[in-house]
Amino acid sequence: MPKVSSVIVPYAAYLRVYEPLAAFPEPERDHWARYARRPDRPSYQDELRRSLMDLAPTPPVPVPVHESDDAFVLEADGVVCVCPWRTRLRGWQALGELAEDFPLSVLDVLLPPVVRHQATQDYERWLADHPDARPWIRTSTWQVPINWFVLFADDEREYDKGSAAEAPVLRYRTPMVQARRRVARGLRALRDAMEESLLIDGLVDVGRWLEEFHPRSLVELDYGGLVHALPAGTLEDDHSAADVAEGIAALRRGDGEGAGEAYGRLVERWRAVRDLRSAN
């Protein structure tokens, strides 16, 4: 559980895939096996702090010079599973999405064009040698995309309210086979109810991403730093995956009103986060 401190880095949620050691070729498998035995493994906050420290110099370093050799680790039914950070790869991909989040004039101040151009060239050269590269982690700031909730059931929800020394935790974990099945069922219901939508596009994208991994992987949705953006009572009562499942079930029944009510609960629950984002 992440520690509470003055340097907590909000507000991002994460969708992670943990693959069994058997999914990795040697010598990478041996590296992760040894890594999993370490008692001092870093947290997601450590990764974020390192990334922010790279932005402090002038000019900033938007993408790490070297790829991270860290990972998140969990054990399920006696099987060790790892989720490599791949911070450098994710940094390159995030850099390509910045234009969607900031006006060009603001982006040029944050990251000068020459810095972005160099990073883009580095990525293109690297990608030519690693055409099948994909991240094990997806990140979303200020929100959890609705299509992420489709992968999980309410009984897979884990909540810990935390303490003075420990931050709250809200996450879901499910076997890969269940996540893929829910994607397929969700897409059928959505396509039967509407011709096209951003939700369908997003779910297709997530489904394709999941197909890249070992079938015995685990999928995790971690609210991460978003727990600091949601009021304590709202966080404890947050059952967004259940609302999404109820909405999809209503669409499957042809109950548009029921689907609208479920969506309305989602909108209302996340209003506080949107208001906080607007204030910043």
Tab-separated table of C-alpha atoms in Angstrom:
chain	number	residue	atom	x	y	z
A	1	MET	CA	0.000	0.000	0.000
A	2	PRO	CA	1.423	3.435	-0.898
A	3	LYS	CA	2.598	5.629	1.948
A	4	VAL	CA	0.973	8.979	2.616
A	5	SER	CA	3.492	11.788	2.176
A	6	SER	CA	3.869	15.374	1.045
A	7	VAL	CA	5.173	14.163	-2.305
A	8	ILE	CA	2.250	11.951	-3.313
A	9	VAL	CA	1.839	12.417	-7.061
A	10	PRO	CA	-1.817	12.614	-8.139
A	11	TYR	CA	-4.009	11.947	-10.104
A	12	ALA	CA	-3.578	8.886	-12.316
A	13	ALA	CA	-5.266	5.485	-12.562
A	14	TYR	CA	-3.682	2.407	-14.106
A	15	LEU	CA	-4.739	-0.625	-16.105
A	16	ARG	CA	-2.054	-3.292	-15.723
A	17	VAL	CA	-1.390	-6.776	-17.031
A	18	TYR	CA	0.623	-9.177	-14.883
A	19	GLU	CA	2.084	-12.053	-16.882
A	20	PRO	CA	3.354	-15.327	-15.392
A	21	LEU	CA	7.108	-15.807	-15.497
A	22	ALA	CA	6.610	-18.514	-18.125
A	23	ALA	CA	5.502	-15.823	-20.593
A	24	PHE	CA	8.968	-14.256	-20.670
A	25	PRO	CA	11.919	-15.609	-22.657
A	26	GLU	CA	15.298	-16.123	-21.087
A	27	PRO	CA	17.300	-14.286	-19.844
A	28	GLU	CA	14.437	-11.881	-19.039
A	29	ARG	CA	12.572	-14.605	-17.149
A	30	ASP	CA	15.534	-15.140	-14.834
A	31	HIS	CA	15.813	-11.385	-14.254
A	32	TRP	CA	12.170	-11.134	-13.185
A	33	ALA	CA	12.415	-14.256	-11.021
A	34	ARG	CA	15.305	-12.685	-9.111
A	35	TYR	CA	13.572	-9.313	-9.042
A	36	ALA	CA	10.413	-10.834	-7.536
A	37	ARG	CA	12.433	-11.987	-4.529
A	38	ARG	CA	13.574	-8.451	-3.711
A	39	PRO	CA	12.094	-7.087	-0.464
A	40	ASP	CA	12.481	-3.426	-1.476
A	41	ARG	CA	10.547	-3.186	-4.729
A	42	PRO	CA	9.431	0.368	-5.623
A	43	SER	CA	5.812	1.530	-5.933
A	44	TYR	CA	3.912	3.324	-8.684
A	45	GLN	CA	4.540	6.586	-6.829
A	46	ASP	CA	8.282	5.981	-7.078
A	47	GLU	CA	7.950	5.617	-10.833
A	48	LEU	CA	5.992	8.858	-11.105
A	49	ARG	CA	8.468	10.771	-8.959
A	50	ARG	CA	11.346	9.621	-11.152
A	51	SER	CA	9.476	10.787	-14.247
A	52	LEU	CA	8.750	14.187	-12.716
A	53	MET	CA	12.384	14.595	-11.681
A	54	ASP	CA	13.370	14.128	-15.332
A	55	LEU	CA	11.194	17.118	-16.234
A	56	ALA	CA	12.955	19.418	-13.762
A	57	PRO	CA	16.217	20.036	-15.698
A	58	THR	CA	16.504	22.583	-18.497
A	59	PRO	CA	15.878	21.406	-21.120
A	60	PRO	CA	13.581	18.726	-19.677
A	61	VAL	CA	14.053	15.009	-20.320
A	62	PRO	CA	10.570	13.882	-21.437
A	63	VAL	CA	11.566	10.231	-21.882
A	64	PRO	CA	14.102	8.306	-19.760
A	65	VAL	CA	17.437	7.711	-21.448
A	66	HIS	CA	17.361	4.040	-20.460
A	67	GLU	CA	14.490	1.602	-20.113
A	68	SER	CA	13.399	0.718	-16.599
A	69	ASP	CA	14.226	-2.733	-15.257
A	70	ASP	CA	11.564	-2.475	-12.536
A	71	ALA	CA	8.181	-4.160	-12.392
A	72	PHE	CA	5.138	-4.690	-10.214
A	73	VAL	CA	4.896	-8.197	-8.798
A	74	LEU	CA	2.079	-10.281	-7.378
A	75	GLU	CA	1.523	-13.946	-6.638
A	76	ALA	CA	-1.725	-15.710	-7.518
A	77	ASP	CA	-2.377	-19.367	-6.689
A	78	GLY	CA	1.332	-19.891	-6.172
A	79	VAL	CA	2.273	-18.393	-9.553
A	80	VAL	CA	4.519	-15.321	-9.632
A	81	CYS	CA	3.302	-12.734	-12.133
A	82	VAL	CA	5.075	-9.540	-13.137
A	83	CYS	CA	4.045	-6.312	-14.799
A	84	PRO	CA	7.141	-4.583	-16.245
A	85	TRP	CA	7.101	-0.814	-15.975
A	86	ARG	CA	8.576	-0.118	-19.430
A	87	THR	CA	8.657	3.550	-18.459
A	88	ARG	CA	10.650	4.621	-21.510
A	89	LEU	CA	8.221	3.042	-23.978
A	90	ARG	CA	5.220	4.493	-22.165
A	91	GLY	CA	6.919	7.884	-22.074
A	92	TRP	CA	7.338	7.887	-25.838
A	93	GLN	CA	3.723	6.895	-26.334
A	94	ALA	CA	2.471	9.526	-23.890
A	95	LEU	CA	4.545	12.169	-25.648
A	96	GLY	CA	2.679	11.452	-28.853
A	97	GLU	CA	-0.644	12.073	-27.094
A	98	LEU	CA	0.252	15.433	-25.548
A	99	ALA	CA	-1.006	17.382	-28.549
A	100	GLU	CA	-4.512	16.151	-27.697
A	101	ASP	CA	-4.272	17.535	-24.153
A	102	PHE	CA	-2.593	20.920	-24.618
A	103	PRO	CA	-2.749	23.792	-27.121
A	104	LEU	CA	0.429	23.984	-29.183
A	105	SER	CA	1.451	27.276	-27.550
A	106	VAL	CA	1.289	25.680	-24.091
A	107	LEU	CA	2.977	22.501	-25.254
A	108	ASP	CA	5.897	24.481	-26.691
A	109	VAL	CA	6.486	26.019	-23.264
A	110	LEU	CA	6.240	22.712	-21.422
A	111	LEU	CA	8.392	20.795	-23.891
A	112	PRO	CA	10.245	22.831	-26.536
A	113	PRO	CA	9.780	21.598	-30.127
A	114	VAL	CA	13.436	20.569	-30.426
A	115	VAL	CA	13.053	18.302	-27.376
A	116	ARG	CA	9.893	16.697	-28.752
A	117	HIS	CA	11.468	16.241	-32.167
A	118	GLN	CA	14.518	14.497	-30.731
A	119	ALA	CA	12.344	12.200	-28.622
A	120	THR	CA	10.232	11.331	-31.669
A	121	GLN	CA	13.314	10.465	-33.692
A	122	ASP	CA	14.655	8.299	-30.866
A	123	TYR	CA	11.337	6.451	-30.668
A	124	GLU	CA	11.200	5.827	-34.404
A	125	ARG	CA	14.710	4.376	-34.396
A	126	TRP	CA	13.947	2.210	-31.376
A	127	LEU	CA	10.623	1.031	-32.810
A	128	ALA	CA	12.312	-0.099	-36.012
A	129	ASP	CA	14.246	-2.622	-33.911
A	130	HIS	CA	11.287	-3.484	-31.639
A	131	PRO	CA	8.208	-3.519	-33.913
A	132	ASP	CA	6.171	-5.751	-31.577
A	133	ALA	CA	6.754	-3.710	-28.423
A	134	ARG	CA	3.732	-3.014	-26.238
A	135	PRO	CA	3.355	-1.701	-22.689
A	136	TRP	CA	2.030	-3.765	-19.805
A	137	ILE	CA	0.515	-0.625	-18.262
A	138	ARG	CA	-1.996	1.931	-19.465
A	139	THR	CA	-2.369	5.222	-17.617
A	140	SER	CA	-5.286	7.615	-17.405
A	141	THR	CA	-5.132	10.976	-15.620
A	142	TRP	CA	-8.112	12.503	-13.810
A	143	GLN	CA	-10.468	9.663	-14.723
A	144	VAL	CA	-10.962	5.949	-15.183
A	145	PRO	CA	-12.149	5.315	-18.760
A	146	ILE	CA	-15.545	3.622	-18.788
A	147	ASN	CA	-14.246	0.865	-21.058
A	148	TRP	CA	-11.765	-0.191	-18.351
A	149	PHE	CA	-14.612	-0.976	-15.960
A	150	VAL	CA	-16.122	-3.387	-18.496
A	151	LEU	CA	-13.297	-5.838	-17.745
A	152	PHE	CA	-14.255	-6.331	-14.095
A	153	ALA	CA	-17.048	-7.504	-11.808
A	154	ASP	CA	-18.054	-5.867	-8.551
A	155	ASP	CA	-17.063	-8.935	-6.511
A	156	GLU	CA	-13.475	-8.456	-7.747
A	157	ARG	CA	-13.315	-5.052	-6.094
A	158	GLU	CA	-10.746	-4.549	-3.315
A	159	TYR	CA	-11.004	-1.519	-1.059
A	160	ASP	CA	-8.870	-0.483	1.905
A	161	LYS	CA	-9.696	2.840	3.516
A	162	GLY	CA	-6.089	3.339	4.619
A	163	SER	CA	-4.908	5.153	7.728
A	164	ALA	CA	-2.880	8.149	8.827
A	165	ALA	CA	0.232	6.406	7.496
A	166	GLU	CA	-1.242	4.530	4.533
A	167	ALA	CA	-3.165	5.898	1.557
A	168	PRO	CA	-6.493	4.309	0.578
A	169	VAL	CA	-6.473	1.605	-2.079
A	170	LEU	CA	-9.221	0.807	-4.559
A	171	ARG	CA	-8.562	-1.757	-7.249
A	172	TYR	CA	-9.998	-4.650	-9.220
A	173	ARG	CA	-8.221	-7.827	-10.345
A	174	THR	CA	-9.479	-10.503	-12.693
A	175	PRO	CA	-8.064	-13.411	-14.726
A	176	MET	CA	-7.285	-12.571	-18.346
A	177	VAL	CA	-9.857	-15.073	-19.606
A	178	GLN	CA	-12.612	-13.251	-17.716
A	179	ALA	CA	-11.482	-9.837	-18.941
A	180	ARG	CA	-11.514	-10.984	-22.568
A	181	ARG	CA	-14.911	-12.618	-22.163
A	182	ARG	CA	-16.397	-9.434	-20.723
A	183	VAL	CA	-14.942	-7.366	-23.551
A	184	ALA	CA	-16.588	-9.660	-26.108
A	185	ARG	CA	-19.953	-9.622	-24.321
A	186	GLY	CA	-19.812	-5.880	-23.821
A	187	LEU	CA	-19.061	-5.252	-27.483
A	188	ARG	CA	-21.972	-7.423	-28.587
A	189	ALA	CA	-24.382	-5.538	-26.343
A	190	LEU	CA	-23.093	-2.116	-27.366
A	191	ARG	CA	-23.089	-2.885	-31.093
A	192	ASP	CA	-26.630	-4.220	-30.889
A	193	ALA	CA	-27.737	-1.008	-29.167
A	194	MET	CA	-25.863	1.605	-31.225
A	195	GLU	CA	-24.054	1.885	-34.518
A	196	GLU	CA	-20.897	3.523	-33.241
A	197	SER	CA	-19.582	5.309	-30.178
A	198	LEU	CA	-16.364	6.265	-28.447
A	199	LEU	CA	-17.112	3.575	-25.862
A	200	ILE	CA	-17.146	0.905	-28.573
A	201	ASP	CA	-13.913	2.228	-30.084
A	202	GLY	CA	-12.230	2.294	-26.691
A	203	LEU	CA	-13.376	-1.212	-25.823
A	204	VAL	CA	-12.134	-2.565	-29.158
A	205	ASP	CA	-8.761	-0.964	-28.482
A	206	VAL	CA	-8.524	-2.439	-24.977
A	207	GLY	CA	-9.581	-5.853	-26.276
A	208	ARG	CA	-6.847	-5.863	-28.909
A	209	TRP	CA	-4.304	-4.865	-26.289
A	210	LEU	CA	-5.333	-7.734	-23.997
A	211	GLU	CA	-4.874	-10.225	-26.830
A	212	GLU	CA	-1.148	-9.449	-26.787
A	213	PHE	CA	-0.622	-11.176	-23.438
A	214	HIS	CA	-0.395	-14.663	-21.980
A	215	PRO	CA	-3.863	-16.207	-21.445
A	216	ARG	CA	-3.061	-16.917	-17.790
A	217	SER	CA	-2.218	-13.320	-17.017
A	218	LEU	CA	-4.034	-11.192	-14.466
A	219	VAL	CA	-5.576	-7.817	-15.279
A	220	GLU	CA	-5.679	-5.065	-12.670
A	221	LEU	CA	-7.425	-1.718	-12.499
A	222	ASP	CA	-5.784	0.433	-9.825
A	223	TYR	CA	-7.242	3.812	-8.886
A	224	GLY	CA	-3.706	4.859	-7.954
A	225	GLY	CA	-3.483	8.583	-7.231
A	226	LEU	CA	-7.167	9.107	-8.030
A	227	VAL	CA	-7.953	8.012	-4.468
A	228	HIS	CA	-6.741	11.484	-3.460
A	229	ALA	CA	-9.202	13.172	-5.819
A	230	LEU	CA	-12.300	11.370	-4.557
A	231	PRO	CA	-13.810	12.236	-1.155
A	232	ALA	CA	-13.482	9.395	1.357
A	233	GLY	CA	-17.191	8.575	1.423
A	234	THR	CA	-17.430	8.669	-2.351
A	235	LEU	CA	-14.429	6.375	-2.681
A	236	GLU	CA	-15.787	3.834	-0.217
A	237	ASP	CA	-19.145	3.770	-1.996
A	238	ASP	CA	-17.614	3.679	-5.481
A	239	HIS	CA	-18.930	0.646	-7.346
A	240	SER	CA	-18.380	1.965	-10.861
A	241	ALA	CA	-17.712	-1.475	-12.357
A	242	ALA	CA	-21.102	-2.623	-11.069
A	243	ASP	CA	-22.787	0.418	-12.634
A	244	VAL	CA	-21.125	-0.261	-15.986
A	245	ALA	CA	-22.092	-3.941	-15.844
A	246	GLU	CA	-25.667	-2.970	-14.982
A	247	GLY	CA	-25.776	-0.500	-17.857
A	248	ILE	CA	-24.545	-3.086	-20.367
A	249	ALA	CA	-27.008	-5.660	-19.036
A	250	ALA	CA	-29.798	-3.104	-19.477
A	251	LEU	CA	-28.752	-2.496	-23.084
A	252	ARG	CA	-28.767	-6.239	-23.678
A	253	ARG	CA	-32.385	-6.326	-22.447
A	254	GLY	CA	-33.308	-3.342	-24.578
A	255	ASP	CA	-33.846	-1.243	-21.450
A	256	GLY	CA	-32.570	2.170	-22.499
A	257	GLU	CA	-33.954	3.841	-19.383
A	258	GLY	CA	-32.097	1.453	-17.083
A	259	ALA	CA	-28.877	1.985	-19.026
A	260	GLY	CA	-29.330	5.743	-18.718
A	261	GLU	CA	-29.796	5.511	-14.954
A	262	ALA	CA	-26.592	3.488	-14.560
A	263	TYR	CA	-24.687	5.990	-16.689
A	264	GLY	CA	-26.136	8.844	-14.648
A	265	ARG	CA	-24.745	7.340	-11.449
A	266	LEU	CA	-21.303	7.183	-13.042
A	267	VAL	CA	-21.475	10.802	-14.151
A	268	GLU	CA	-22.562	12.001	-10.731
A	269	ARG	CA	-19.906	9.983	-8.910
A	270	TRP	CA	-17.077	11.416	-11.001
A	271	ARG	CA	-18.358	14.991	-10.887
A	272	ALA	CA	-16.085	15.823	-7.930
A	273	VAL	CA	-13.017	14.757	-9.903
A	274	ARG	CA	-14.044	16.833	-12.916
A	275	ASP	CA	-14.594	19.842	-10.668
A	276	LEU	CA	-11.158	19.384	-9.100
A	277	ARG	CA	-9.557	19.140	-12.533
A	278	SER	CA	-11.290	22.330	-13.658
A	279	ALA	CA	-10.045	24.116	-10.545
A	280	ASN	CA	-6.490	23.182	-11.472
